[in-house]
PDB file of C-alpha atoms in Angstrom:
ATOM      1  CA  UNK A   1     -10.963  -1.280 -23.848  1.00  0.00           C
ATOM      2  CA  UNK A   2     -10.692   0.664 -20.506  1.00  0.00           C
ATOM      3  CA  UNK A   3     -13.387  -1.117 -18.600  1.00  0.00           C
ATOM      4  CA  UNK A   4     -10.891  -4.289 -17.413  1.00  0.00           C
ATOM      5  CA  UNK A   5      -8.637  -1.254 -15.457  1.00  0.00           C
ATOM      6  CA  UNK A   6     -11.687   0.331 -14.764  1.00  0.00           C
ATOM      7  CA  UNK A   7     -13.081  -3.193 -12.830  1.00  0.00           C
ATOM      8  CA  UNK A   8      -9.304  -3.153 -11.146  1.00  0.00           C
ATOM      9  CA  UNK A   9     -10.240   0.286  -9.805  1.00  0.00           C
ATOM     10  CA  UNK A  10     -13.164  -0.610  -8.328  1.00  0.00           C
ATOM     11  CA  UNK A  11     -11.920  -3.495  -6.870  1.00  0.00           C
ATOM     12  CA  UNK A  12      -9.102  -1.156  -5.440  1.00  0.00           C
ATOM     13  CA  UNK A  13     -11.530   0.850  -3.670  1.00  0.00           C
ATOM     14  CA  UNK A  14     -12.895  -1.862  -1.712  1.00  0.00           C
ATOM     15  CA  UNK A  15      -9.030  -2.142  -0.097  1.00  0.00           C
ATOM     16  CA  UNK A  16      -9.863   1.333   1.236  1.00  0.00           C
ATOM     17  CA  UNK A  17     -13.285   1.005   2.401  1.00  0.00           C
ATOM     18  CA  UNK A  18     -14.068   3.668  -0.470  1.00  0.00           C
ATOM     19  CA  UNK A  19     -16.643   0.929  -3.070  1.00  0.00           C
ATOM     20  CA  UNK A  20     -18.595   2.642  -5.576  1.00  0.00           C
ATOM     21  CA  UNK A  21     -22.007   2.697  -4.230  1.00  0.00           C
ATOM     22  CA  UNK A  22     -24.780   0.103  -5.938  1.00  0.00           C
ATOM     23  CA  UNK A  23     -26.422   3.730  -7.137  1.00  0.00           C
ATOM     24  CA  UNK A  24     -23.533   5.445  -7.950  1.00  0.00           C
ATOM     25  CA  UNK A  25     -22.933   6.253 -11.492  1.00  0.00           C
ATOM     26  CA  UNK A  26     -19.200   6.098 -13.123  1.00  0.00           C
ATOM     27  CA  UNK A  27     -19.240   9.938 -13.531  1.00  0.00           C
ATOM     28  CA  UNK A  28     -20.320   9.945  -9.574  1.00  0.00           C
ATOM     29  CA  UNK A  29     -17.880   8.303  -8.664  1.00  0.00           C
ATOM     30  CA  UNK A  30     -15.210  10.268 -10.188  1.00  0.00           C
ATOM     31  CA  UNK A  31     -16.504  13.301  -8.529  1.00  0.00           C
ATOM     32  CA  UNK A  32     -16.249  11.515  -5.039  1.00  0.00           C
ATOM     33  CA  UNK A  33     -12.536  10.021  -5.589  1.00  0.00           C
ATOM     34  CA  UNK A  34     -11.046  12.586  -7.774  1.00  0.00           C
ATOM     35  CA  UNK A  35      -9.476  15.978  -6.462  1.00  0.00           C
ATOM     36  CA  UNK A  36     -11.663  18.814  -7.772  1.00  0.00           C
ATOM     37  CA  UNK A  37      -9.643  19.775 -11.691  1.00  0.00           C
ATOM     38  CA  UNK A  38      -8.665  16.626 -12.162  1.00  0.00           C
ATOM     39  CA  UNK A  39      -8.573  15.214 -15.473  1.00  0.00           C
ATOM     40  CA  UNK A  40     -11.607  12.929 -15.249  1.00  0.00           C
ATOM     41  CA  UNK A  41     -11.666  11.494 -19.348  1.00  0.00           C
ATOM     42  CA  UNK A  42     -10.759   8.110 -18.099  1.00  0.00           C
ATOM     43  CA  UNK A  43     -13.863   7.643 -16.900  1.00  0.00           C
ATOM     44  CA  UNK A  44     -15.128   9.658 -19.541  1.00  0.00           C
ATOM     45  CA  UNK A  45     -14.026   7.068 -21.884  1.00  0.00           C
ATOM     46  CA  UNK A  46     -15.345   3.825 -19.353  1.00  0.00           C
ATOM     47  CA  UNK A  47     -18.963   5.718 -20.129  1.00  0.00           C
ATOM     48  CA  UNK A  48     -17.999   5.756 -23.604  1.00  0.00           C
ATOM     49  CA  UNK A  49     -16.927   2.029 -23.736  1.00  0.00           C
ATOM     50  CA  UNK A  50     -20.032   1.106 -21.914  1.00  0.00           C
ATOM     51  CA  UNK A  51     -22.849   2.922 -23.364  1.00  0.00           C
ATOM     52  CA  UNK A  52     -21.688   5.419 -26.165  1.00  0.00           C
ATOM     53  CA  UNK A  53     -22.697   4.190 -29.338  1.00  0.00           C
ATOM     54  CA  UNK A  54     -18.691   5.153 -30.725  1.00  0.00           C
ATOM     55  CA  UNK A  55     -16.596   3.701 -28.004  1.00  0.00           C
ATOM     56  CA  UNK A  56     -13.304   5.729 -27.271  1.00  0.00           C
ATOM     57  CA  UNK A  57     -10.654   5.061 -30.112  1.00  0.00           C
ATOM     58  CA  UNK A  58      -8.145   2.807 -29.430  1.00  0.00           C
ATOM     59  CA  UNK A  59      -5.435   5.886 -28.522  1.00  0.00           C
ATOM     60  CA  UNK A  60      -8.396   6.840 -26.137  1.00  0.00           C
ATOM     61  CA  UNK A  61      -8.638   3.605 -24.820  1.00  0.00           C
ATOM     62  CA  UNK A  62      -5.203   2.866 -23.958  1.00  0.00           C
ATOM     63  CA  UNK A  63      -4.675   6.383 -21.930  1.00  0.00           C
ATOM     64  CA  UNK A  64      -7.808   5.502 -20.440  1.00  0.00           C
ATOM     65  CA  UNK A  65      -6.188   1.956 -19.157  1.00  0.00           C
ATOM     66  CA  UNK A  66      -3.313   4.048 -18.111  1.00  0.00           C
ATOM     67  CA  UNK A  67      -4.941   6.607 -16.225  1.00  0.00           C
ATOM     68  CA  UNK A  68      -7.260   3.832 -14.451  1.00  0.00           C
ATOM     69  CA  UNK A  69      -4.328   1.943 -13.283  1.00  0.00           C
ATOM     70  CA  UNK A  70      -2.258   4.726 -12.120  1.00  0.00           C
ATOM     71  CA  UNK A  71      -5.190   5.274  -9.800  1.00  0.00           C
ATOM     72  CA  UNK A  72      -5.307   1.839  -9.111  1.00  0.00           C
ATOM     73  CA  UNK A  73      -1.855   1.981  -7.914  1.00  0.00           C
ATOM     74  CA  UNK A  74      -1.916   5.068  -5.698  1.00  0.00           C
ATOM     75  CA  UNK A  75      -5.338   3.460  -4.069  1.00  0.00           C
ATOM     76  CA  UNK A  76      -3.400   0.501  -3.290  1.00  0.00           C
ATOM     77  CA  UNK A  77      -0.376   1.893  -1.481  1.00  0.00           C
ATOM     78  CA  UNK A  78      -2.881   3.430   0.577  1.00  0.00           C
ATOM     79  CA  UNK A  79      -4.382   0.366   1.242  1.00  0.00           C
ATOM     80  CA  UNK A  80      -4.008  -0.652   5.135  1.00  0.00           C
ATOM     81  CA  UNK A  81      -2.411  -4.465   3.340  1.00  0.00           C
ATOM     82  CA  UNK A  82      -0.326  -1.883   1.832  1.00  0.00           C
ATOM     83  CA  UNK A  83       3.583  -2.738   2.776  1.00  0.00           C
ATOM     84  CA  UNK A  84       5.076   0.406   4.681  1.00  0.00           C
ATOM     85  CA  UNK A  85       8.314   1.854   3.995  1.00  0.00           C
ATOM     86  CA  UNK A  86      10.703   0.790   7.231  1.00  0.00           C
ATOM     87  CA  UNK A  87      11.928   3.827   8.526  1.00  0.00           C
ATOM     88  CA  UNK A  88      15.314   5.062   8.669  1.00  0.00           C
TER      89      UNK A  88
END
């Protein structure tokens, strides 16, 4: 099921002053965080797991959880509670 990462992504956002807005879709919000061309079918798949009547398979699913919290990750280290690297 990708929608736990999915609820760790959002919560990510917040770090960054970037929350998904109380109107903004799942799909919207891809658009806003995502670099035009990315690959976008994790939160293809949180739609899926959400509302689809087939949710993603559980292959789907996994990726899904994997792509989410990737993201999750690089939203964090930019995160002003982010440690920073000491320089050298």
């Amino acid at each position: 099921d990708p929608l736990p990462a999915y609820y760790r992504f959002e919560r990510s956002l917040e770090t960054v002053s970037a929350s998904r807005g109380p109107t903004e879709t799942v799909r919207e919000l891809a658009l806003r965080v995502m670099a035009p061309g990315s690959d976008r079918s994790a939160f293809i798949a949180v739609e899926e797991a959400a509302y689809a009547a087939s949710p993603p398979t559980p292959s789907e699913a996994r990726l899904a959880a994997a792509q989410l919290d990737a993201l999750t990750g690089e939203v964090v280290a930019r995160s002003p509670a982010a440690p920073k690297k000491a320089a050298p």
